PDB file of C-alpha atoms in Angstrom:
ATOM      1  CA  UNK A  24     -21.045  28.474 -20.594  1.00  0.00           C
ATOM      2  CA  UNK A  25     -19.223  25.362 -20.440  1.00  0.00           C
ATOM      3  CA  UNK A  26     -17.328  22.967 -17.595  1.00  0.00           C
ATOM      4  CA  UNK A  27     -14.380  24.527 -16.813  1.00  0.00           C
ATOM      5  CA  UNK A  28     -13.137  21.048 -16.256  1.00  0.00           C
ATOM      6  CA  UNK A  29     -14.397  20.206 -19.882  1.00  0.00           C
ATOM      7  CA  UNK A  30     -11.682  20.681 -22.763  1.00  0.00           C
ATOM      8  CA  UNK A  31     -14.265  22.991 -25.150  1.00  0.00           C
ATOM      9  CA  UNK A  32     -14.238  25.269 -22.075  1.00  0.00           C
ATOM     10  CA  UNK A  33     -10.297  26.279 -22.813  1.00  0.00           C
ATOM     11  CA  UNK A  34     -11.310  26.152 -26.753  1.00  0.00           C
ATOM     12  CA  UNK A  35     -14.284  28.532 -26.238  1.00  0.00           C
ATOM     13  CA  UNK A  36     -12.287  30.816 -23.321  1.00  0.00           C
ATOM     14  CA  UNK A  37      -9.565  31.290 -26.347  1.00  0.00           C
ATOM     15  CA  UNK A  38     -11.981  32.313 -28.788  1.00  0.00           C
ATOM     16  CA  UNK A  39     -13.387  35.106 -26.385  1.00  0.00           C
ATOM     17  CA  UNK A  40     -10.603  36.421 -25.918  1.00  0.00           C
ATOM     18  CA  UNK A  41      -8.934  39.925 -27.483  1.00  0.00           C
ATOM     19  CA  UNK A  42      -5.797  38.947 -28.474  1.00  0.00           C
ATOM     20  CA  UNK A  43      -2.789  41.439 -28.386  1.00  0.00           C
ATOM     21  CA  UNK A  44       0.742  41.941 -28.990  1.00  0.00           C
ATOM     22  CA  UNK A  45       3.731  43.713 -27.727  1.00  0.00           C
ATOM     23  CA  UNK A  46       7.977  43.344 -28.589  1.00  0.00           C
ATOM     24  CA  UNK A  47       9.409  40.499 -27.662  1.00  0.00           C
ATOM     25  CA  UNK A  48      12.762  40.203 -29.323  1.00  0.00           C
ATOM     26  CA  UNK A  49      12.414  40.397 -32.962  1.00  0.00           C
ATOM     27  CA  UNK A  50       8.925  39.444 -33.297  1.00  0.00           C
ATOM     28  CA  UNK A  51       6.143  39.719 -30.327  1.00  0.00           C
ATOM     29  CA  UNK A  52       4.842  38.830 -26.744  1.00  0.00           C
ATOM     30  CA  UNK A  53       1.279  37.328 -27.242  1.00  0.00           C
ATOM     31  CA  UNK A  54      -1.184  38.525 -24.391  1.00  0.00           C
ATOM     32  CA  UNK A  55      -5.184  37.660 -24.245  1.00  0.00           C
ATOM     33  CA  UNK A  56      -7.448  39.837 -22.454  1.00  0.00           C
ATOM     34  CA  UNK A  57     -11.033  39.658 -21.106  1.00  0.00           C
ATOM     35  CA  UNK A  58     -13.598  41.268 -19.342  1.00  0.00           C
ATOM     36  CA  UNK A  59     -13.179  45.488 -18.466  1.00  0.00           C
ATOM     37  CA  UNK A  60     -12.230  47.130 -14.932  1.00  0.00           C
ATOM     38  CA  UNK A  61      -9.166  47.142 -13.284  1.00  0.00           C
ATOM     39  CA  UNK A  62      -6.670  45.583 -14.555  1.00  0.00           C
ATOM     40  CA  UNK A  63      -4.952  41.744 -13.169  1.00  0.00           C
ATOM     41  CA  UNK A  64      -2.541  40.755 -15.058  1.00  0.00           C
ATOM     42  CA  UNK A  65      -2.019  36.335 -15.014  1.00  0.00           C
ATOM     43  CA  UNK A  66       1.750  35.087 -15.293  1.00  0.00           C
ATOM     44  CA  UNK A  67       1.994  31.343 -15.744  1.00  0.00           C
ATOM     45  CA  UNK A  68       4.315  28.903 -14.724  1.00  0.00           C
ATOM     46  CA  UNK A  69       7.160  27.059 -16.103  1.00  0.00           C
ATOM     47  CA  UNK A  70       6.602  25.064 -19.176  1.00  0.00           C
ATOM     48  CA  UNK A  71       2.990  26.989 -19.320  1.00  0.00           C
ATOM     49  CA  UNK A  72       0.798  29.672 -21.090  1.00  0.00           C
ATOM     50  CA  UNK A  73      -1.685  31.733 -20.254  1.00  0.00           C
ATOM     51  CA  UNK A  74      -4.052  28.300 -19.918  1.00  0.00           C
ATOM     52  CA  UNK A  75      -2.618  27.286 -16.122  1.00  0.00           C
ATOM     53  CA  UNK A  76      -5.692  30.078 -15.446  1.00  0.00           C
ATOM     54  CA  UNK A  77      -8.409  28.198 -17.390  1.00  0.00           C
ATOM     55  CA  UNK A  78     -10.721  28.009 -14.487  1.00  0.00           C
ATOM     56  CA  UNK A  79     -10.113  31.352 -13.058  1.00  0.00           C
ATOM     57  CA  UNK A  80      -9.943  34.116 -15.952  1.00  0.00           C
ATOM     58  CA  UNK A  81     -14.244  33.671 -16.212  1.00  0.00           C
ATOM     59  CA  UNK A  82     -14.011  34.289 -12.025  1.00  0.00           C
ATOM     60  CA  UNK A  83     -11.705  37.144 -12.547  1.00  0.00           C
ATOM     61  CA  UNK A  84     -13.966  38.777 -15.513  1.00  0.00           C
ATOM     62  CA  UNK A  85     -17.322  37.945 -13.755  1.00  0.00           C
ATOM     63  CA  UNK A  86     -16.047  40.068 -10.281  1.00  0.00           C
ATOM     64  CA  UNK A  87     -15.621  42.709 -12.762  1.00  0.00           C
ATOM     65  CA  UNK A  88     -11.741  43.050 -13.415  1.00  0.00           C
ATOM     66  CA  UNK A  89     -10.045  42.976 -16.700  1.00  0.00           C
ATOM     67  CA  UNK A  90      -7.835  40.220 -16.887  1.00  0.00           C
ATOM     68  CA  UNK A  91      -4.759  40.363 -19.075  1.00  0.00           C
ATOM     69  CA  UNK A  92      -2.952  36.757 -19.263  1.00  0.00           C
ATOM     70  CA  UNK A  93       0.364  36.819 -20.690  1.00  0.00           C
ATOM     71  CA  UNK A  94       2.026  34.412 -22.806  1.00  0.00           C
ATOM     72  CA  UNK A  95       5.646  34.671 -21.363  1.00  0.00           C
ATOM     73  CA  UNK A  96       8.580  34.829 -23.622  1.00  0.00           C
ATOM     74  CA  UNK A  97       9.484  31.976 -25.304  1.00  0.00           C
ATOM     75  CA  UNK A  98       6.567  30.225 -24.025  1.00  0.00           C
ATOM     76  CA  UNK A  99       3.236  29.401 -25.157  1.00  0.00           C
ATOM     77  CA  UNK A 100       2.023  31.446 -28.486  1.00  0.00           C
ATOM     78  CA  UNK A 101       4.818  33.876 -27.840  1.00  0.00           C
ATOM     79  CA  UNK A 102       8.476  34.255 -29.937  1.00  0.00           C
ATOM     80  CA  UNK A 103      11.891  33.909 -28.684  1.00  0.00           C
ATOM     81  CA  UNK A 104      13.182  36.747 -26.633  1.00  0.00           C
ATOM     82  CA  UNK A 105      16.943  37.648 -26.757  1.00  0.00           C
ATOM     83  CA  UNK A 106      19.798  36.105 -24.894  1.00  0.00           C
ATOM     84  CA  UNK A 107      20.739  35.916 -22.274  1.00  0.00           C
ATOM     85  CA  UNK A 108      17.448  34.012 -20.750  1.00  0.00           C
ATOM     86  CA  UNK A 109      17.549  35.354 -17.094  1.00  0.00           C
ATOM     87  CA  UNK A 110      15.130  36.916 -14.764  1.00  0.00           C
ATOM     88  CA  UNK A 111      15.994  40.167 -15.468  1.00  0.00           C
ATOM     89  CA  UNK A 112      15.950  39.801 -19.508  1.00  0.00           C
ATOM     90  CA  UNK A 113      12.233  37.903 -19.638  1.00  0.00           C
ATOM     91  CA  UNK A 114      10.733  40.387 -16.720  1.00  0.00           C
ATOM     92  CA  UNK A 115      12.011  43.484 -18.837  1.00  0.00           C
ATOM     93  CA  UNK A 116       9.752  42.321 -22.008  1.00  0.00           C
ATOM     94  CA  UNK A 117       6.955  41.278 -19.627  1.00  0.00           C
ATOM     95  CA  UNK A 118       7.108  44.978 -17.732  1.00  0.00           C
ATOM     96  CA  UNK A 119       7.109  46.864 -21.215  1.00  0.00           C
ATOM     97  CA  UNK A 120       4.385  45.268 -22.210  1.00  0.00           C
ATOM     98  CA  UNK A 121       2.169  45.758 -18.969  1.00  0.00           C
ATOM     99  CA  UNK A 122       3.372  49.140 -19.559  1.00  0.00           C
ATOM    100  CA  UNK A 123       1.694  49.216 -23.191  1.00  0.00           C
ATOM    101  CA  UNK A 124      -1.287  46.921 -22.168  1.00  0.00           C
ATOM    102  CA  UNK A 125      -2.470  49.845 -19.078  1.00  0.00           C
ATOM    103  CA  UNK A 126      -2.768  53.541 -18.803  1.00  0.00           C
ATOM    104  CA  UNK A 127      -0.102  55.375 -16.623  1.00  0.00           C
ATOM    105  CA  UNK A 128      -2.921  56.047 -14.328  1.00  0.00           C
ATOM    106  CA  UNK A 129      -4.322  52.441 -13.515  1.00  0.00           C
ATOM    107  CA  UNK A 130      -2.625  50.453 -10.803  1.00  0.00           C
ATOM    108  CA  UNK A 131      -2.062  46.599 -11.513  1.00  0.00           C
ATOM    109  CA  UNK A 132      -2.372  43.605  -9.869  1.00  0.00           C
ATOM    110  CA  UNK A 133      -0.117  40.806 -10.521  1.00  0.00           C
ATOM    111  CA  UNK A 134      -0.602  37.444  -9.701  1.00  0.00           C
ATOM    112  CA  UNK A 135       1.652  35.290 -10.592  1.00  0.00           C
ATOM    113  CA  UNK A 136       2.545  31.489 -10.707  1.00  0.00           C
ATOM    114  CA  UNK A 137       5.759  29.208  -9.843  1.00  0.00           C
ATOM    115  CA  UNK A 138       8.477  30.230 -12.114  1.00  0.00           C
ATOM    116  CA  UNK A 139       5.612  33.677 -13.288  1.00  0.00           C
ATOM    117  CA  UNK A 140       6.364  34.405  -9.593  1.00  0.00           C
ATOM    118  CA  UNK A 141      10.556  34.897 -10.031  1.00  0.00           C
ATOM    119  CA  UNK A 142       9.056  36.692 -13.076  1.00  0.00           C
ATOM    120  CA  UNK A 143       6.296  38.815 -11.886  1.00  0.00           C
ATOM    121  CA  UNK A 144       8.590  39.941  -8.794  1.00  0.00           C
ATOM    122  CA  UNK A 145      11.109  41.869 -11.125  1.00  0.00           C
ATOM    123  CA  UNK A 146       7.840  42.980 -13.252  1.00  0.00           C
ATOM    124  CA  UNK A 147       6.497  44.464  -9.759  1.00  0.00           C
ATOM    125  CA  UNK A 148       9.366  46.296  -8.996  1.00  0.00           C
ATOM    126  CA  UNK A 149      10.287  48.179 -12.031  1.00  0.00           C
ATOM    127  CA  UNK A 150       6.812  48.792 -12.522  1.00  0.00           C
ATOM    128  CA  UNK A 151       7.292  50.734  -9.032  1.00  0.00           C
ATOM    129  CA  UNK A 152       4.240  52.768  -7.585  1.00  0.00           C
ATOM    130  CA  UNK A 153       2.026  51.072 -10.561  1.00  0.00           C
ATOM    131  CA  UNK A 154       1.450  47.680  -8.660  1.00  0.00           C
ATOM    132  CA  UNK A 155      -1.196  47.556  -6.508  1.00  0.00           C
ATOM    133  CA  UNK A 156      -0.145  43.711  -5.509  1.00  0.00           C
ATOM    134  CA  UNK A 157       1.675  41.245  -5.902  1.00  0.00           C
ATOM    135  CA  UNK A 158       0.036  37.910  -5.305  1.00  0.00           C
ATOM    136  CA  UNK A 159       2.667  34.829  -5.696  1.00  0.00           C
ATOM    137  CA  UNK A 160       0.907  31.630  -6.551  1.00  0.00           C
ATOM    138  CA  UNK A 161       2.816  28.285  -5.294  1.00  0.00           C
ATOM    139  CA  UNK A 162       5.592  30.859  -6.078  1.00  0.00           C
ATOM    140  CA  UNK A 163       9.366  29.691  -6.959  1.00  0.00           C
ATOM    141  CA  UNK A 164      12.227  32.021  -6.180  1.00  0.00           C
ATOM    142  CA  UNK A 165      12.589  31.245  -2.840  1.00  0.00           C
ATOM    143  CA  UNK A 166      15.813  29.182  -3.114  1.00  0.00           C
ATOM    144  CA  UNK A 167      16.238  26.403  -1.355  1.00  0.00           C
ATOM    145  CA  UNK A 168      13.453  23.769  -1.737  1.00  0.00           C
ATOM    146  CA  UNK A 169      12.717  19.792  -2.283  1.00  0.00           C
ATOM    147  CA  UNK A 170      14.216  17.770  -5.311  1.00  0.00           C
ATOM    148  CA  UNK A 171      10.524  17.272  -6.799  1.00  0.00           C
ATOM    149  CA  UNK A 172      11.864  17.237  -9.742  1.00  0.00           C
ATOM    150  CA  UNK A 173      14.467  13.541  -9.881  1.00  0.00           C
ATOM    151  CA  UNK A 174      11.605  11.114  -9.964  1.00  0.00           C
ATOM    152  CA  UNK A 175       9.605  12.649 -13.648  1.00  0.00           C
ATOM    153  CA  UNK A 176      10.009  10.879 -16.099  1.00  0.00           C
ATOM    154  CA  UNK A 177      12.114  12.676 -19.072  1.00  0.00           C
ATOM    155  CA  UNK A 178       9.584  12.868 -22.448  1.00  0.00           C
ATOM    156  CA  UNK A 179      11.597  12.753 -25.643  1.00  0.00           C
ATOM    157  CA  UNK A 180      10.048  13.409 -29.412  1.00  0.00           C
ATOM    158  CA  UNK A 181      10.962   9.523 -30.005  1.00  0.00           C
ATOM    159  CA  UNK A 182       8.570   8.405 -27.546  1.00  0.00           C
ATOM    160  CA  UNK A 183       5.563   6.630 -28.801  1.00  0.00           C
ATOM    161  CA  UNK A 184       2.523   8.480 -28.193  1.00  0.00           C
ATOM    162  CA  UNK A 185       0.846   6.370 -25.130  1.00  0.00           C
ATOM    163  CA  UNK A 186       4.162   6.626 -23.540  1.00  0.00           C
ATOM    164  CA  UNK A 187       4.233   9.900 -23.950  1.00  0.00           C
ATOM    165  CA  UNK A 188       0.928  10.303 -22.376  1.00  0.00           C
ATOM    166  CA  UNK A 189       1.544   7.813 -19.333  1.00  0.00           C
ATOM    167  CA  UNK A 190       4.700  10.146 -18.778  1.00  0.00           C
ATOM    168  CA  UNK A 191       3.082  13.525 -18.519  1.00  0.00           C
ATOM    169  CA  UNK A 192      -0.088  12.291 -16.570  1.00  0.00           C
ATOM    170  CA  UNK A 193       2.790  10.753 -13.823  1.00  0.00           C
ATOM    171  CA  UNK A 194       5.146  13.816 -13.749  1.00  0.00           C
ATOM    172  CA  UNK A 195       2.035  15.833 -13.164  1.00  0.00           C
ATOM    173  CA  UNK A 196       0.756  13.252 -10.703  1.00  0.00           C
ATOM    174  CA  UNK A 197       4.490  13.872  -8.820  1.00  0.00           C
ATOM    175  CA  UNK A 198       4.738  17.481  -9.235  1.00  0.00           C
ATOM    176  CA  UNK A 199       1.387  19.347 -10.104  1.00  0.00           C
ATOM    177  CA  UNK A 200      -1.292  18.090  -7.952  1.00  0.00           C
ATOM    178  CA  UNK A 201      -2.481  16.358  -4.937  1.00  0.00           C
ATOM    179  CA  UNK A 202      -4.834  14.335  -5.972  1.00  0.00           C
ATOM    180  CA  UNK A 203      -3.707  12.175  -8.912  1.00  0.00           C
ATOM    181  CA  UNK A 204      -7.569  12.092 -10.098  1.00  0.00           C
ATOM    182  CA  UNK A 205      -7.090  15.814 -10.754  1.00  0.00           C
ATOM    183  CA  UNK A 206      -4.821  14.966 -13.698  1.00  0.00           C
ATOM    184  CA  UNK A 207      -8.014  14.835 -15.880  1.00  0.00           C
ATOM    185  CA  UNK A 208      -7.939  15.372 -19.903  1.00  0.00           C
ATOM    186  CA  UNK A 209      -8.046  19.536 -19.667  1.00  0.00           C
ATOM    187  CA  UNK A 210      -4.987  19.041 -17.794  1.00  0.00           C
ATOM    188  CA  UNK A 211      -3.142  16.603 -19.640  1.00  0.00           C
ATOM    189  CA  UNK A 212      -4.277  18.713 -23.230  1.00  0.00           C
ATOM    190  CA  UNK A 213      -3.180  21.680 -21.380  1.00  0.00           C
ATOM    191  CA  UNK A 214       0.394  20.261 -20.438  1.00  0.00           C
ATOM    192  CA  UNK A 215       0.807  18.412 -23.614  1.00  0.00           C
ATOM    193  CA  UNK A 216       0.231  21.763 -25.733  1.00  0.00           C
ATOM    194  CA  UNK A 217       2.626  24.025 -23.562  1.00  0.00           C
ATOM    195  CA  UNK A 218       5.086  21.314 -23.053  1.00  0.00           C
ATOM    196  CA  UNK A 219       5.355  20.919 -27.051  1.00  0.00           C
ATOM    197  CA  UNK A 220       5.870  24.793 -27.344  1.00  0.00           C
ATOM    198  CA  UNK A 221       7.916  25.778 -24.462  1.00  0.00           C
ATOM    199  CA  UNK A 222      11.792  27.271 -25.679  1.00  0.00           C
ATOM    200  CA  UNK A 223      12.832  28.422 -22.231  1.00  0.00           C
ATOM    201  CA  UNK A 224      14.647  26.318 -19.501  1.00  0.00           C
ATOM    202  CA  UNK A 225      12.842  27.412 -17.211  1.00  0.00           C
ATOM    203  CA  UNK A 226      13.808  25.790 -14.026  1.00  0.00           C
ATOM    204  CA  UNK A 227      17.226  26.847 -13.268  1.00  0.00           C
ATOM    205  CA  UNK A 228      15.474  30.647 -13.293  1.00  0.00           C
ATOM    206  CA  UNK A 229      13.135  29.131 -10.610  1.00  0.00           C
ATOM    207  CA  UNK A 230      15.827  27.445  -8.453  1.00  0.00           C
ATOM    208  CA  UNK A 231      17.245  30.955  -7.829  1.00  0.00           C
ATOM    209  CA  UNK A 232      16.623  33.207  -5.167  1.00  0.00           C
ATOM    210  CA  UNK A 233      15.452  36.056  -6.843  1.00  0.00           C
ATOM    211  CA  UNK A 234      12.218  36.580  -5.248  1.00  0.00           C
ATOM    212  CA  UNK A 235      13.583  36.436  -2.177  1.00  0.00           C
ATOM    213  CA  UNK A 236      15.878  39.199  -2.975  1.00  0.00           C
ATOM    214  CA  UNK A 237      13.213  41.297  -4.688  1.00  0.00           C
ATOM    215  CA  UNK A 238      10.387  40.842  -2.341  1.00  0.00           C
ATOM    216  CA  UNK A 239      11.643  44.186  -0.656  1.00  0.00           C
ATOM    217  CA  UNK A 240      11.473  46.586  -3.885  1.00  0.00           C
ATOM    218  CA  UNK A 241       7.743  45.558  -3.985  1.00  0.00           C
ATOM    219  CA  UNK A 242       5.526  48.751  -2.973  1.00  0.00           C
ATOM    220  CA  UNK A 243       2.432  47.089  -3.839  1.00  0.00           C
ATOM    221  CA  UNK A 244       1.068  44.686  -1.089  1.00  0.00           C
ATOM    222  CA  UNK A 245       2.148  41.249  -1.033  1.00  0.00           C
ATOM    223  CA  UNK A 246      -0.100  38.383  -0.901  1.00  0.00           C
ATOM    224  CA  UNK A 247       0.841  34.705  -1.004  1.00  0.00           C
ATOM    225  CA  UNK A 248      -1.318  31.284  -1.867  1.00  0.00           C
ATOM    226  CA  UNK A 249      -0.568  27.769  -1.788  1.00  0.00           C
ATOM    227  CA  UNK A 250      -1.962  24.454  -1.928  1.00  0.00           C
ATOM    228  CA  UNK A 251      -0.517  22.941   1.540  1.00  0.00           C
ATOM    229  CA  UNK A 252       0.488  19.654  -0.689  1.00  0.00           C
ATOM    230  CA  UNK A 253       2.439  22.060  -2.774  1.00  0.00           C
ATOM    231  CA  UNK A 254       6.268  19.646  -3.259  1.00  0.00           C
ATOM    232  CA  UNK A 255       8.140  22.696  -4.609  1.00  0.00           C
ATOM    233  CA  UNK A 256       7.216  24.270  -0.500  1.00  0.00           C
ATOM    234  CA  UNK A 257       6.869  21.713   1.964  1.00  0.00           C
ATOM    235  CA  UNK A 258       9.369  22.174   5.054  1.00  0.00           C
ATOM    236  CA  UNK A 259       9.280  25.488   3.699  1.00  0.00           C
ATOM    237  CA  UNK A 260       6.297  27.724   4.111  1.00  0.00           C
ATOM    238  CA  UNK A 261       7.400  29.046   7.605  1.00  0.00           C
ATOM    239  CA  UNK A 262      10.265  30.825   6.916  1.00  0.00           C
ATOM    240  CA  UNK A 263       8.788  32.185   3.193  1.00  0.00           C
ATOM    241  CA  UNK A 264       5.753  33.421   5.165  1.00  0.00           C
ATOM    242  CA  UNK A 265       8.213  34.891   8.289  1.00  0.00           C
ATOM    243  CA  UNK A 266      10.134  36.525   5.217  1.00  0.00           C
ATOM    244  CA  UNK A 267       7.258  38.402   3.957  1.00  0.00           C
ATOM    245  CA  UNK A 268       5.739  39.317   7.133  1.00  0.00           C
ATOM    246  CA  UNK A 269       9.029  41.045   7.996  1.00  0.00           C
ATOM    247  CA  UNK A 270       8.525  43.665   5.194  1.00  0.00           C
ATOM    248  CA  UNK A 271       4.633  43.657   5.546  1.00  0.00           C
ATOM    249  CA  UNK A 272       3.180  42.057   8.823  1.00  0.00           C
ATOM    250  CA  UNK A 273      -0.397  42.624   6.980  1.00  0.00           C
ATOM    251  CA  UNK A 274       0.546  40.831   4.175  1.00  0.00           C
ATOM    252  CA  UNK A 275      -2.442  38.004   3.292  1.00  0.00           C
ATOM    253  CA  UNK A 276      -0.941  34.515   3.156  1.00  0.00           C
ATOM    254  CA  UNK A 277      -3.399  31.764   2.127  1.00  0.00           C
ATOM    255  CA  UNK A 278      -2.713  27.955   2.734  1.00  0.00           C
ATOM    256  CA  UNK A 279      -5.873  25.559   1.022  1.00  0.00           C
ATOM    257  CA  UNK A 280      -5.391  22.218   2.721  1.00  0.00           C
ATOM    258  CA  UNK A 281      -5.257  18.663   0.461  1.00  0.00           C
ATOM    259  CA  UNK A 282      -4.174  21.148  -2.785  1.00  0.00           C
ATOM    260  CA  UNK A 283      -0.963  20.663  -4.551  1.00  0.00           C
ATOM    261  CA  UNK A 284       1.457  22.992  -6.400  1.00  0.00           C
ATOM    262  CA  UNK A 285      -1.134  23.835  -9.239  1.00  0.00           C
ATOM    263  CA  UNK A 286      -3.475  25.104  -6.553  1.00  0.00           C
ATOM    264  CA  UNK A 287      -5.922  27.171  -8.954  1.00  0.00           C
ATOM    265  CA  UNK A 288      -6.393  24.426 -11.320  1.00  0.00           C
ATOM    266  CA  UNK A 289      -6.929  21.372  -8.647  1.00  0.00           C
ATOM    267  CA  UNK A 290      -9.255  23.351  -6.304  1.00  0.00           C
ATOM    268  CA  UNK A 291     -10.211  26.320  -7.939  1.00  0.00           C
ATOM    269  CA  UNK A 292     -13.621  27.540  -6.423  1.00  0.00           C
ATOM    270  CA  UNK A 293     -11.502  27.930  -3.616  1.00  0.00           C
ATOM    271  CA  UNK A 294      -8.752  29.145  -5.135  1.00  0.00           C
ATOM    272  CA  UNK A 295     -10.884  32.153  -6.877  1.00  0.00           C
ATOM    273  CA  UNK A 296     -12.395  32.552  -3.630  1.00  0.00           C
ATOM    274  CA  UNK A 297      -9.458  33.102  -1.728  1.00  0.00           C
ATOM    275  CA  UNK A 298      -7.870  35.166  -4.498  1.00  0.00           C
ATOM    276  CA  UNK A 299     -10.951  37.589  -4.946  1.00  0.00           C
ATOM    277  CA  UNK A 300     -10.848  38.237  -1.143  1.00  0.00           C
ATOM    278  CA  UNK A 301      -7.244  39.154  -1.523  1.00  0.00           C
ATOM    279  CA  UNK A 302      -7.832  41.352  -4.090  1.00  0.00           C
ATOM    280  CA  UNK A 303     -10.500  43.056  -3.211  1.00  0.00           C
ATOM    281  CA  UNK A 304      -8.554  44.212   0.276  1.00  0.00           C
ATOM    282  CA  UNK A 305      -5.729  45.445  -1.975  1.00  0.00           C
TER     283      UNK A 305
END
């Protein structure tokens, strides 16, 4: 098995996977799935694909789950869904195809990442007494939060290449990760490649509430995990977490210390670690 900090490990994780799609719009929703058991099912973040889970699908597999990682609409491998982008629209394709991906008699698990967390919280709740849990990953939706976002650098076509390059490895530096070391090449192939294919603005669908006013309709038991360096959260984990415990006072809230906002990718041992623990008490 290869590094999963090696680029041939996200090469040779693609090729093991079974690829599968569902509607998305006129053409189709692109979802890969490994491993066999109960099902988790891997929403990415903004500007992503199924790769933000490079180093945690073999983790997921290995403990015996099968892991479905979705391509959202518009992003990634996946085509264009219909207007109007929102919430409601993208979570709608994403729930059908859970739906289609699952027998009526499994219950899912849902983890789910930044702007996958606005996302997968809509998923969870019209998917109803099918989710097991939801598990929010440096989760956006919360509203109010810092302006990480003024000091990246904007990355146009016309950019030379090296440019380009210094660009992404800084924005990630500012808004991804702790440690600026972490920015290694798997990252920087892995945001190059999504960056290029992404159709959905993103962002303004993450600057919302809409988590915060779904949380409730969950059934399933909510979990939460962050990286305590996480920009999108800091000066506001207390009140997220006193939000959540209000509708679940069991619910299992994580906080790895020195990780940023890409928590399973810059410390993932402890990331799976943390996660399988969480699922495994669902």
């Amino acid at each position: 098995m290869t590094d999963s900090t090696d680029p041939a490990h996200l090469v040779a994780l693609d090729a093991r996977a079974l690829i599968v799609r569902t509607p998305c719009g006129d053409g189709s929703m692109v979802w890969r799935i490994w491993g066999e058991g109960e099902p988790v099912v891997l929403l990415h973040g903004g500007f992503g694909s199924w790769n933000h889970w490079v180093r945690n699908i073999d983790a997921l597999a290995g403990a015996g789950y099968r892991v479905i990682a979705a391509d959202m609409p518009g992003q990634g491998d996946s085509d264009d869904p219909p207007f109007p982008y929102d919430a409601d629209n993208l979570a709608e394709i994403v729930a059908d195809g859970v739906r289609r991906l699952t027998t009526e008699g499994e219950r899912v698990r849902l983890v789910c990442f930044s702007f996958g967390g606005v996302i997968g919280s809509v998923v969870a709740a019209l998917l109803g007494d099918r989710v097991k849990s939801f598990t929010g990953v440096g989760a956006a939706g919360f509203g109010k939060r810092g302006r990480v976002t003024e000091d990246m650098t904007r990355i146009t076509p016309d950019m030379p290449r090296d440019e380009q390059d210094a660009a992404y490895r800084r924005n990630m530096a500012i808004l991804m990760v702790a440690d600026p070391a972490n920015v290694d090449d798997l990252a920087m192939l892995i945001q190059r490649s999504n960056s290029e294919r992404n159709r959905i603005r993103s962002r303004p669908i993450s600057l919302t509430d809409k988590l915060s006013i779904t949380l409730p309709a969950i059934k399933g038991r909510i979990n939460l995990i962050w990286g305590d360096r996480d920009v999108t959260a800091i000066g506001y984990f207390e009140p997220r977490h006193a939000m959540v415990r209000a509708l679940q006072p069991d619910a299992q809230i994580a906080m790895l210390d020195g990780v940023g906002h890409w928590v399973q990718y810059e410390d993932a041992p402890r990331f799976n670690e943390t996660l399988l623990r969480f699922l495994a008490a669902d």
